mmCIF file of C-alpha atoms in Angstrom:
data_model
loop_
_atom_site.group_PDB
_atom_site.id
_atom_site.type_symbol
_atom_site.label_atom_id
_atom_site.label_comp_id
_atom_site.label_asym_id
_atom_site.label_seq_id
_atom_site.Cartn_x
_atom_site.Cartn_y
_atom_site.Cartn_z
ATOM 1 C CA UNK I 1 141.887 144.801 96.315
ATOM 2 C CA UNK I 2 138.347 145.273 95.177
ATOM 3 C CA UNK I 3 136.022 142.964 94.503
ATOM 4 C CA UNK I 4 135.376 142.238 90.762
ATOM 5 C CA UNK I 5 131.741 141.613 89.874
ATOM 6 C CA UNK I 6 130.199 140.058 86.417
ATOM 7 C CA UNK I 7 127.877 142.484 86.673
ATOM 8 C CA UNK I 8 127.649 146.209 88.300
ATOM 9 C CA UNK I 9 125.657 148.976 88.211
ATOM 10 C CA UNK I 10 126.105 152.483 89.720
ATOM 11 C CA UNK I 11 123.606 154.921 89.719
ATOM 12 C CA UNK I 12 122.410 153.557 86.249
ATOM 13 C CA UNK I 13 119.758 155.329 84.934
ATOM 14 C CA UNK I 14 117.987 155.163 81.435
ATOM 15 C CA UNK I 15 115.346 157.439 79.593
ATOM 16 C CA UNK I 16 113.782 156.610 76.538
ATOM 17 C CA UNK I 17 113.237 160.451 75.447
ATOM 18 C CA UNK I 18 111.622 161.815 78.733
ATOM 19 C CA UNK I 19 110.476 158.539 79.272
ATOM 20 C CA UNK I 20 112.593 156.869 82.454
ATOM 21 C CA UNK I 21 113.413 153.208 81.756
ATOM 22 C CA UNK I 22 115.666 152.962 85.021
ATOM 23 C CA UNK I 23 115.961 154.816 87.816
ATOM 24 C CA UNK I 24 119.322 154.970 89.425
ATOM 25 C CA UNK I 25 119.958 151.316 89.835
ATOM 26 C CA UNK I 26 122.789 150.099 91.992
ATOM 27 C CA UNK I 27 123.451 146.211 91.784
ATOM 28 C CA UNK I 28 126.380 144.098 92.314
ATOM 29 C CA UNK I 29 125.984 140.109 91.149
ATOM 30 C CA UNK I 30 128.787 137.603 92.017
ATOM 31 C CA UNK I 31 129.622 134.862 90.435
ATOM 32 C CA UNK I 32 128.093 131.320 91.209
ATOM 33 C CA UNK I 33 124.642 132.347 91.368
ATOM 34 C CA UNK I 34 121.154 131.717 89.548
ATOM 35 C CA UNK I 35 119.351 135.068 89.812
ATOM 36 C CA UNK I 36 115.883 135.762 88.723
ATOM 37 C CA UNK I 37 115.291 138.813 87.656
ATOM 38 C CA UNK I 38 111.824 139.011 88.493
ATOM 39 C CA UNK I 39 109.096 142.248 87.551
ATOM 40 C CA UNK I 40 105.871 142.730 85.619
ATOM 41 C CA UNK I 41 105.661 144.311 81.864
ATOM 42 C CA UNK I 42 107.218 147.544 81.732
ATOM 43 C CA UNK I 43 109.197 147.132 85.143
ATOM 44 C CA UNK I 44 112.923 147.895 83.018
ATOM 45 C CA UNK I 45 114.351 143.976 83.096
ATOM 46 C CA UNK I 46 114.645 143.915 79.183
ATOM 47 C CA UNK I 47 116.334 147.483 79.226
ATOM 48 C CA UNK I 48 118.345 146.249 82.032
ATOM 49 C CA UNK I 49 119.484 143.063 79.997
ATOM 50 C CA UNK I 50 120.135 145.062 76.962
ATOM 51 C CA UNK I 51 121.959 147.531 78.474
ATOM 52 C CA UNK I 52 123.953 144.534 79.873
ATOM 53 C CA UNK I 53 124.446 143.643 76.486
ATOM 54 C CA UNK I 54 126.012 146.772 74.820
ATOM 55 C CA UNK I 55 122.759 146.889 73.048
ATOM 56 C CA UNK I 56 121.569 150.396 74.571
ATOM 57 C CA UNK I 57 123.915 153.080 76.121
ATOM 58 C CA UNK I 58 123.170 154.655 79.319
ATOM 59 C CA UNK I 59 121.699 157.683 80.051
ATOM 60 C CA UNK I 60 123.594 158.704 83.328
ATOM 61 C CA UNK I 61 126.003 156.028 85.399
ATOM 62 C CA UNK I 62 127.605 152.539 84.185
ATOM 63 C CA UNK I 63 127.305 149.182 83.793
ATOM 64 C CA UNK I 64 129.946 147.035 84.009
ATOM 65 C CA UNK I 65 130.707 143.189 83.042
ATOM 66 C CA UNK I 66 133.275 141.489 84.882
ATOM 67 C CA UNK I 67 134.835 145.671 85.282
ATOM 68 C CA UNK I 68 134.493 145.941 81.707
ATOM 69 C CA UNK I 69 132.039 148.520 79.340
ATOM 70 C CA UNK I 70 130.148 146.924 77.408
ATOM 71 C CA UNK I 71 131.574 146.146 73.966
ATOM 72 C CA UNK I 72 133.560 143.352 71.842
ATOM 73 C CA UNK I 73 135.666 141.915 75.283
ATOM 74 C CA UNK I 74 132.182 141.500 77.100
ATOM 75 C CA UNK I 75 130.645 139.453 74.536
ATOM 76 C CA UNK I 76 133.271 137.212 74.783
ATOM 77 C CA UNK I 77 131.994 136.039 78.200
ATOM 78 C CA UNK I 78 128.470 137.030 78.007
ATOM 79 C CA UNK I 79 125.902 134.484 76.076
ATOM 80 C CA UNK I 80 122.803 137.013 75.715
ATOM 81 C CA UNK I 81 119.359 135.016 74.560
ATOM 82 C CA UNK I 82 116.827 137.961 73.318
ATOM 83 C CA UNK I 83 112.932 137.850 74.388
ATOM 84 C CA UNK I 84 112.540 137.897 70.569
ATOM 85 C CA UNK I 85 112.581 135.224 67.957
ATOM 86 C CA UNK I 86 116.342 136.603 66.214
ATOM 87 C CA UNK I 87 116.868 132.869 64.386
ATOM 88 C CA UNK I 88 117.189 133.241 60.386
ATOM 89 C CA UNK I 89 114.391 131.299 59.595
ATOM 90 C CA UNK I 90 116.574 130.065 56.014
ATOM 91 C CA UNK I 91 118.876 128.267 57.966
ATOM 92 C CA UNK I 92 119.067 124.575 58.990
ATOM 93 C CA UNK I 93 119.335 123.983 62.946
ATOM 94 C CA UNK I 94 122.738 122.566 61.938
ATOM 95 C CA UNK I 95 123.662 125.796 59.964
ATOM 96 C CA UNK I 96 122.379 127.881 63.120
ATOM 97 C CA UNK I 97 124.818 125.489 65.472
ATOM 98 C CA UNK I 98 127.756 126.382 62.887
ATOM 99 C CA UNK I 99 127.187 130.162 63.422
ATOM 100 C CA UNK I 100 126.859 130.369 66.774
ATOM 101 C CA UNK I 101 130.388 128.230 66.892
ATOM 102 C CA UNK I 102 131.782 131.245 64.438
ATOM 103 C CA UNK I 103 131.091 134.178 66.713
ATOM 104 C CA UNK I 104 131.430 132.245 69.788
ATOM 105 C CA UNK I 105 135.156 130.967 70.673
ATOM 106 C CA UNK I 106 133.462 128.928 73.846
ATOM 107 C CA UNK I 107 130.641 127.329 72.021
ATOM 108 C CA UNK I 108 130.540 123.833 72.644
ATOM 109 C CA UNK I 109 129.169 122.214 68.957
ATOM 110 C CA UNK I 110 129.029 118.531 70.439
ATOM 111 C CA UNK I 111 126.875 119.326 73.340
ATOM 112 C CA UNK I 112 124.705 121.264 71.048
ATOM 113 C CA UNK I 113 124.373 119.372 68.593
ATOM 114 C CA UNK I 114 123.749 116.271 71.158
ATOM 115 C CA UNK I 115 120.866 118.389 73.119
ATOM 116 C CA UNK I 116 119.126 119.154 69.762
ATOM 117 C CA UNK I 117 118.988 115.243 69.179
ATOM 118 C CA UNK I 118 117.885 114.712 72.407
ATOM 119 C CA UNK I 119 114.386 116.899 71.616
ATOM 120 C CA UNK I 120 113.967 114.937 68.800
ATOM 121 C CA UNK I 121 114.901 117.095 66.502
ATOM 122 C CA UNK I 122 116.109 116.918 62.951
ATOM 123 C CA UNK I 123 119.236 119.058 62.523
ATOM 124 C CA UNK I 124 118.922 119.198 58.469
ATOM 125 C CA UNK I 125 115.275 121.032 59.421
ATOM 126 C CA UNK I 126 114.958 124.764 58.841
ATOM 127 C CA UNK I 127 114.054 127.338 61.450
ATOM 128 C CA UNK I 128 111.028 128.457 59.433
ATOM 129 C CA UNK I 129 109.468 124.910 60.172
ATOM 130 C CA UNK I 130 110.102 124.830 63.842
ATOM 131 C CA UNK I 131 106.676 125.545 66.444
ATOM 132 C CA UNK I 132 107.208 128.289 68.560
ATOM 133 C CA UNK I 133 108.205 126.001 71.628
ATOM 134 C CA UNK I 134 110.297 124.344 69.209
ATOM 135 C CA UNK I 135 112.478 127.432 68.197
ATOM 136 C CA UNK I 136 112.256 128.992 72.226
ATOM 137 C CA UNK I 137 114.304 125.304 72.818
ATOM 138 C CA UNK I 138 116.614 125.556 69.890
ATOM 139 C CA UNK I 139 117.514 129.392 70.771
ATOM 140 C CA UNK I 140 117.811 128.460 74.402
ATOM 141 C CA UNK I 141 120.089 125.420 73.808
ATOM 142 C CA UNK I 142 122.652 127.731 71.668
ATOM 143 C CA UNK I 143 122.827 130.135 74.587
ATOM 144 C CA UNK I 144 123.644 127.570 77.171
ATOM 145 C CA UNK I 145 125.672 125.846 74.950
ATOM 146 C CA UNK I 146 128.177 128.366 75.316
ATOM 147 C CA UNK I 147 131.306 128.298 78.389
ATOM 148 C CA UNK I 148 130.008 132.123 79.322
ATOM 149 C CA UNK I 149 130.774 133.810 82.760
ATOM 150 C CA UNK I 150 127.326 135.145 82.521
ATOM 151 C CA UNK I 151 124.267 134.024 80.905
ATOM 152 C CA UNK I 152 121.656 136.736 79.958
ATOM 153 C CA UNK I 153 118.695 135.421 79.528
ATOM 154 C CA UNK I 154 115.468 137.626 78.820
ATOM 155 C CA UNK I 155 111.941 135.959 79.199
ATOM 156 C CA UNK I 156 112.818 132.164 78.221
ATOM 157 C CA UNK I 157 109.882 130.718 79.625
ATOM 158 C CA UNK I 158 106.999 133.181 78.657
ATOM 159 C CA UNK I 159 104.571 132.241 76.320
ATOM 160 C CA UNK I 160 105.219 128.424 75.792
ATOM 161 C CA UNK I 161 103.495 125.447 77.243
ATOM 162 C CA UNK I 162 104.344 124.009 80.899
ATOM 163 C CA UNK I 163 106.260 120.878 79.266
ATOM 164 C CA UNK I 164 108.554 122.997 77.346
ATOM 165 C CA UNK I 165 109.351 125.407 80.418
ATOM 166 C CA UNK I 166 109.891 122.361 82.355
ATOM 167 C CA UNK I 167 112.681 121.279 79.527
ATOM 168 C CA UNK I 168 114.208 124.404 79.642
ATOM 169 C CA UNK I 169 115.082 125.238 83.365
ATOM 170 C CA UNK I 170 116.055 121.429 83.094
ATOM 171 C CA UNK I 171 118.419 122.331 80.369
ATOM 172 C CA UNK I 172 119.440 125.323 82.078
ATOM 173 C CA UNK I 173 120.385 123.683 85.434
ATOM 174 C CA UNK I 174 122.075 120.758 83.293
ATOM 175 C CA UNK I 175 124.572 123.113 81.179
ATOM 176 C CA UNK I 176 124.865 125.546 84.196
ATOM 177 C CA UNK I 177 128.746 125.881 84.321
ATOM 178 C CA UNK I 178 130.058 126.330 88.255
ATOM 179 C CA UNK I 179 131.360 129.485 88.506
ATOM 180 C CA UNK I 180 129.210 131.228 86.198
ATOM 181 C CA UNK I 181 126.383 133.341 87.089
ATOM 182 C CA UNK I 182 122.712 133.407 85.350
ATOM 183 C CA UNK I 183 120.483 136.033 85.385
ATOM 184 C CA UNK I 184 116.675 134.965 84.158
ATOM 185 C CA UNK I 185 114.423 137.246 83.657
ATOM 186 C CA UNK I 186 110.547 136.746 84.116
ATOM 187 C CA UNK I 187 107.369 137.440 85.693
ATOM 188 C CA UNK I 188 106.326 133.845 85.794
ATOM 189 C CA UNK I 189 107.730 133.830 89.364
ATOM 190 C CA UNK I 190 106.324 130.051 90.773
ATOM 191 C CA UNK I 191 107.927 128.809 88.019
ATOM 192 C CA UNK I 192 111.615 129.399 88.552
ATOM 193 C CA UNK I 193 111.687 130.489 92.083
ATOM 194 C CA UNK I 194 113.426 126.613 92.938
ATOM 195 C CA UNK I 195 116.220 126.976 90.202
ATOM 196 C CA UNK I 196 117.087 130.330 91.963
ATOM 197 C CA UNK I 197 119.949 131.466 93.879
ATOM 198 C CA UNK I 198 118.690 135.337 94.698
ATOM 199 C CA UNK I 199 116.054 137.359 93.037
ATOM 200 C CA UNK I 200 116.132 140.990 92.300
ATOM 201 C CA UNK I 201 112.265 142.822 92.403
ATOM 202 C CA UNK I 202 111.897 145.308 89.939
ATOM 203 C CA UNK I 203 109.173 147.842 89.403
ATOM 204 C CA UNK I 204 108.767 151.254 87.597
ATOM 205 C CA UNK I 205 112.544 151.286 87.004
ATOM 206 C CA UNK I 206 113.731 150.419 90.290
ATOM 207 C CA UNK I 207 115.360 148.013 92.146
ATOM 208 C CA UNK I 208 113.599 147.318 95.068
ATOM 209 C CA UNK I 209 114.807 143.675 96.661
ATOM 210 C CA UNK I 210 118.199 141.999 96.243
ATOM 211 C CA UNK I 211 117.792 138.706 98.629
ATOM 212 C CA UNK I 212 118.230 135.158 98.585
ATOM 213 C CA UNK I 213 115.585 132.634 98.087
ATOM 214 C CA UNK I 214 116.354 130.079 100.980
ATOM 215 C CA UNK I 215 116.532 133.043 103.078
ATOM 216 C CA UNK I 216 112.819 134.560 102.215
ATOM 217 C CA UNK I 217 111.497 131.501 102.753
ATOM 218 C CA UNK I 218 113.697 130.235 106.292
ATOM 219 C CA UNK I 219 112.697 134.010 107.202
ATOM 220 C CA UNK I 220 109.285 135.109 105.785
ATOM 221 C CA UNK I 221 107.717 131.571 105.433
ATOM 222 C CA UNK I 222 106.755 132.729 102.447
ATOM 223 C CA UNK I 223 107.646 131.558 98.759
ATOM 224 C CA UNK I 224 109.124 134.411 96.719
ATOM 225 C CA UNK I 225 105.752 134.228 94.448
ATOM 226 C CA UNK I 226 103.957 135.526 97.455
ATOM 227 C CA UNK I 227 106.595 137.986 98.497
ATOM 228 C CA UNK I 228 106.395 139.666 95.573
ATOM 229 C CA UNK I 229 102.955 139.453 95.120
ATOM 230 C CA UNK I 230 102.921 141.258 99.136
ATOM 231 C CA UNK I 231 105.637 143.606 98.103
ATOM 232 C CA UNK I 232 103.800 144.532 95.032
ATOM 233 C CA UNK I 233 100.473 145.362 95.758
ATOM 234 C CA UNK I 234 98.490 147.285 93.671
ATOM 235 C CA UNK U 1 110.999 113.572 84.647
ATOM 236 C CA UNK U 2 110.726 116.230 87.653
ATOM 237 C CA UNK U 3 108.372 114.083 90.148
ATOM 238 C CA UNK U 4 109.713 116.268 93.354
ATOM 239 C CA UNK U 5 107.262 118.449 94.523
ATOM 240 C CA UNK U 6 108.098 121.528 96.727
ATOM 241 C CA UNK U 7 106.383 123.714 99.374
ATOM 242 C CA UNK U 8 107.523 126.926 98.254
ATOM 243 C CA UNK U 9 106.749 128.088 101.804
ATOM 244 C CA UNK U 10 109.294 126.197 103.448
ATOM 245 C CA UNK U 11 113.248 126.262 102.660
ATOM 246 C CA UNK U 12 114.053 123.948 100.021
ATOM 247 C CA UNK U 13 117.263 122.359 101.983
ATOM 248 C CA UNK U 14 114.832 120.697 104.450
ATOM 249 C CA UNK U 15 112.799 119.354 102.224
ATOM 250 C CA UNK U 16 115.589 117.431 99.849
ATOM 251 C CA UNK U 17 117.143 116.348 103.188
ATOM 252 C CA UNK U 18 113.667 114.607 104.523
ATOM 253 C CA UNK U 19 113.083 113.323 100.542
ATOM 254 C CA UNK U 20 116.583 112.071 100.867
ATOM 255 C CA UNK U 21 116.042 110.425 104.432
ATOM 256 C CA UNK U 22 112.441 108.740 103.149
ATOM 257 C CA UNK U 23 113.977 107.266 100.298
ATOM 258 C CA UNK U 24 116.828 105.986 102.252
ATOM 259 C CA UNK U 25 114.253 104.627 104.653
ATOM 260 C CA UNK U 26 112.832 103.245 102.005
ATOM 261 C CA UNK U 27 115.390 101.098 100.741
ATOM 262 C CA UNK U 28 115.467 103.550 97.717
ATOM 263 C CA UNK U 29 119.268 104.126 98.332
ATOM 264 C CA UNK U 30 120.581 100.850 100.813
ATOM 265 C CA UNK U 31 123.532 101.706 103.332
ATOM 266 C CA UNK U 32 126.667 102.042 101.138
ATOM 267 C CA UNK U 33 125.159 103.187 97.801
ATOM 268 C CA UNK U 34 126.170 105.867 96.291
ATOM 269 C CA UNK U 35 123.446 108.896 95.916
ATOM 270 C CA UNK U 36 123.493 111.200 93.040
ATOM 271 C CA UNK U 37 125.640 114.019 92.639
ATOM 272 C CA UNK U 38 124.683 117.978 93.252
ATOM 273 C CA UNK U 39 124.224 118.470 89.370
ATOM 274 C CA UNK U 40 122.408 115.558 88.681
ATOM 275 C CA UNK U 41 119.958 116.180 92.174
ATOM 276 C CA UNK U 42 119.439 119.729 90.827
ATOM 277 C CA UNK U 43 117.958 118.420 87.507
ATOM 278 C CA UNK U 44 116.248 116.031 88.406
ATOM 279 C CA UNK U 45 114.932 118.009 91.819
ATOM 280 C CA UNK U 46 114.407 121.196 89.489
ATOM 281 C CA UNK U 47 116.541 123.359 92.279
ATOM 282 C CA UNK U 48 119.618 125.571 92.645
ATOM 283 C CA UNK U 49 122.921 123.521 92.721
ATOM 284 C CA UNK U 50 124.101 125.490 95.742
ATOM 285 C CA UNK U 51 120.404 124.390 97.526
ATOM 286 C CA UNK U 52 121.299 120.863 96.700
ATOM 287 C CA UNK U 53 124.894 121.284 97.990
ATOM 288 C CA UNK U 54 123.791 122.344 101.476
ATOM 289 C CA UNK U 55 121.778 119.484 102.090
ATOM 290 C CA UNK U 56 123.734 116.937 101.287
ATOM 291 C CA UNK U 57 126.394 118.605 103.351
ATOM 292 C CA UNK U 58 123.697 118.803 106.361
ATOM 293 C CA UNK U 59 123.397 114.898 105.937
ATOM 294 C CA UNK U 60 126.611 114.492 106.051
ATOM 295 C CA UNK U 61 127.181 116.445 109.188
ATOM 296 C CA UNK U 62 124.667 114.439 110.540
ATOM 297 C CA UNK U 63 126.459 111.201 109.235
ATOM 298 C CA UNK U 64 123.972 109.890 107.254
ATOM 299 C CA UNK U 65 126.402 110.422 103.904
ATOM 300 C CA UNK U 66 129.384 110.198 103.655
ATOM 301 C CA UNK U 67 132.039 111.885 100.874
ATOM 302 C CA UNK U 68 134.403 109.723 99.514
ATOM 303 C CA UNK U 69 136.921 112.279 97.805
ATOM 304 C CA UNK U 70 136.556 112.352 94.417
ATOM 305 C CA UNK U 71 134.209 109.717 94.228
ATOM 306 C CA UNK U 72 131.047 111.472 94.969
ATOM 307 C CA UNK U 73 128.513 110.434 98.211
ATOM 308 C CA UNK U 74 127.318 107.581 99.644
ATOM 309 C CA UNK U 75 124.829 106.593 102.052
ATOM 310 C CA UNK U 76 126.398 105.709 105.680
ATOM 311 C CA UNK U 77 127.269 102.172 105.828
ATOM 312 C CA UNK U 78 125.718 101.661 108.949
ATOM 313 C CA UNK U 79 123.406 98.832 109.945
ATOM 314 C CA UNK U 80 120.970 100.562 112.136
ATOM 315 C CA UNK U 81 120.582 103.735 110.296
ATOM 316 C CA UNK U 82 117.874 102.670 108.269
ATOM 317 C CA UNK U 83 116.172 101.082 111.156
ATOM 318 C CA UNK U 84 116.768 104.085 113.232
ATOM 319 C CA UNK U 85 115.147 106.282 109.905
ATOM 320 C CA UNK U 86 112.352 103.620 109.434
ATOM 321 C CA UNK U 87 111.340 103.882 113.301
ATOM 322 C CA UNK U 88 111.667 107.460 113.173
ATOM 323 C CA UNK U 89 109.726 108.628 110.006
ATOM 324 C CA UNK U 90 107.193 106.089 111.266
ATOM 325 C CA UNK U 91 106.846 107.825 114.785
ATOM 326 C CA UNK U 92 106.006 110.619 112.967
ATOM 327 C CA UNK U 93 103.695 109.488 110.732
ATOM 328 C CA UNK U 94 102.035 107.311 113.958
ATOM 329 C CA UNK U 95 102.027 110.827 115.933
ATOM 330 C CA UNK U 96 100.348 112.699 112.919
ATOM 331 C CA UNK U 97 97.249 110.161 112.477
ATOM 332 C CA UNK U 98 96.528 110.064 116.277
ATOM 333 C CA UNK U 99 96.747 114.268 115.847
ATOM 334 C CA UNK U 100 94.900 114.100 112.921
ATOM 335 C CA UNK U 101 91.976 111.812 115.091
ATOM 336 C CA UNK U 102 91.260 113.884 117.707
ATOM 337 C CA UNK U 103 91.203 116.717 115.935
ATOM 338 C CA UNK U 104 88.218 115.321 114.488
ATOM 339 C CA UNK U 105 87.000 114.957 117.996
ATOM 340 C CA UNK U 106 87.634 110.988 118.285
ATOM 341 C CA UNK U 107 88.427 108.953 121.678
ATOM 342 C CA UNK U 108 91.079 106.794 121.849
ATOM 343 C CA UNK U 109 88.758 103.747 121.233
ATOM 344 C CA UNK U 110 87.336 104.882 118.349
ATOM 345 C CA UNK U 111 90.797 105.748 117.402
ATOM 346 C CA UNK U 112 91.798 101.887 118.006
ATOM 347 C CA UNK U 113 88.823 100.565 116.266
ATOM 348 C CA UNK U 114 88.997 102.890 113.295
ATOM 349 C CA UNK U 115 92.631 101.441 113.126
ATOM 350 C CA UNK U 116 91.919 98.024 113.341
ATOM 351 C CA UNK U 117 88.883 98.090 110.448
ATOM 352 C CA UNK U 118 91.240 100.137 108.188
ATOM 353 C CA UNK U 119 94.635 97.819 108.646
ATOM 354 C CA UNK U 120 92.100 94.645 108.467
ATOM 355 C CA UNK U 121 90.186 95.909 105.112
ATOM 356 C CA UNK U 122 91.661 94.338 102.121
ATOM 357 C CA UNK U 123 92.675 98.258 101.025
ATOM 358 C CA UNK U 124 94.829 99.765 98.203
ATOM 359 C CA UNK U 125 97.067 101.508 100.942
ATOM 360 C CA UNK U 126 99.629 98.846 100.828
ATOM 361 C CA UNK U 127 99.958 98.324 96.824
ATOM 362 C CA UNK U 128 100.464 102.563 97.152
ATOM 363 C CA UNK U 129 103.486 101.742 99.494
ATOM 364 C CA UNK U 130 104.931 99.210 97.542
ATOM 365 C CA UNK U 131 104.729 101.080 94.311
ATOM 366 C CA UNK U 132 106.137 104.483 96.057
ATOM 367 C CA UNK U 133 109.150 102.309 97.416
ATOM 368 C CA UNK U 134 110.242 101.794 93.823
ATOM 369 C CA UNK U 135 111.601 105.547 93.006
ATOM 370 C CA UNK U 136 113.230 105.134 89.973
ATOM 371 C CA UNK U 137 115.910 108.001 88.647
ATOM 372 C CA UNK U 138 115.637 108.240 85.017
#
């Protein structure tokens, strides 16, 4: 029998117009791992992610989730947290928790609700009144607050403060559920590269490393920051 | 709360085990306690679980922890393996000051004397030791 993947991609390609977003990507992720999906601005990892996500379609090849198109059955197992701000600012945290556990048949209210304390929080507060670090926290704490196969996440740590990235890869590694695969995207690469599994280099649309961290630095002596930073010259 | 720091140079298995193997040294975890588990190592480490996972498996192999099922790890209840850690770490450590004097060009008498003057100055080394021997896990 084959193998079944949470996430595969043959020959997926994407334009935007004439514009190419990817460029014939092949990937296969297992489940288990932490993988950082790690490229500059412009490299495809958001297109990637929202492609992942059902949220664009593909120009030429597939994607698959767990052997599944994208579509309702995917989101079912996939917890997806956008590089943009997407909370209602009207609502409450509390009212925000009580959404997510609407859509979400695997969304674990208690553990939310218990992390959001934890920050200090107020759960009767609105969005709107949240700092920016603040709301990056909340949003991240109702994706991992799900029982997903695979956790999308798209640029959680960029643009907040060292304290608050700390807090999240602490609250990612804490709700990480065994047997379910994360895929992080960033190009703040010191800062992950311990919570990671494998990372995937990505420039210009392509793919262009798929390896393990232990092994790059057992192998290279080299941490993945300066791989990449060797790999990706300019 | 994350007070481990890493050399991103150098695999990250190694490095847990020897963190692991000073603090048991160090009295931090006594023969017979029981350590923390992978998931609670990973956040308070900051690392992969799996990274975690093979080092406590590579001190177990070398039978410095051992599993109980179900009931998590424990240090080896053995009552020379913290001797045998403190001697060892402190060969080391011995070997890497005497490396670290003649690279500066000493002799072996000014390496003696420069010894003696340091361990008889009334210095802040030893309140350092005593307040890194007090790891706490919160």
């Amino acid at each position: 029998m084959e193998q079944q993947y949470i996430l595969e991609c043959n020959n997926l390609s994407k334009l935007y117009g004439q514009k190419p977003a990817l460029i014939d990507v092949n990937l296969k992720l297992c489940l288990g791992r932490i993988v950082g999906l790690l490229g500059p601005n412009g490299s495809g990892k958001t297109t990637l992610i929202k492609l992942a996500n059902g949220l664009l379609t593909p120009t030429s090849g597939e994607i698959l989730i767990d052997g599944m198109k994208p579509g309702v059955e995917t989101k079912k197992i996939v917890s997806f947290l956008p590089d943009c701000d997407f909370l209602a600012g009207w609502m409450t945290i509390e009212r925000a928790i009580e959404y997510s556990r609407d859509f979400f048949s695997d969304f674990r209210t208690d553990a939310a609700r218990e992390m959001v304390a934890r920050l200090g929080l107020d759960l009767n507060q609105k969005i709107r009144t949240l700092s920016k670090g603040n709301r990056e926290k909340v949003s991240l704490i109702l994706a991992m607050s799900r029982e997903a196969k695979l956790y999308l996440l798209d640029e959680p740590i960029a643009g907040v403060d060292p304290a608050t990235r700390e807090y999240i890869l602490e609250t990612i590694l804490a709700n990480y559920v065994e047997n379910s695969t994360v895929v992080i995207s960033t190009h703040l690469i010191a800062d992950v590269e311990t919570i990671l599994n494998d990372v995937l280099f990505i420039r210009n649309g392509r793919i262009d490393l798929y390896r393990s961290a232990e092994e790059i630095r057992e192998t290279e002596h080299m941490s993945v920051d300066a791989l990449f930073r060797e790999v990706y010259k300019w | 709360m994350n007070n481990w720091k890493f050399d991103p140079e150098k695999p990250l298995f190694r490095q847990i085990c020897d963190r692991l193997c000073d603090e048991i040294a160090r009295g931090v975890f006594p023969p017979g306690s029981k350590v923390p588990s992978v998931r609670e190592l990973a956040v308070i480490a900051g690392v992969n679980p799996n990274t975690v996972q093979r080092a406590l498996s590579e001190l177990e192999d070398e039978g410095i922890l051992v599993s109980r099922r179900g009931d998590g790890r424990y240090v080896a209840d053995n009552g020379t393996l913290r001797d045998n850690m403190l001697l060892e770490r402190s060969r080391t450590a011995t070997l890497e000051f005497v490396r670290a004097m003649r690279d500066l060009g000493l002799d072996d008498p000014m390496i003696r004397e420069s010894l003696e003057k340091a361990l008889s100055a009334p210095s802040e080394t030893k309140g350092v030791d005593a307040a890194s021997g007090t790891t706490v896990y919160s």
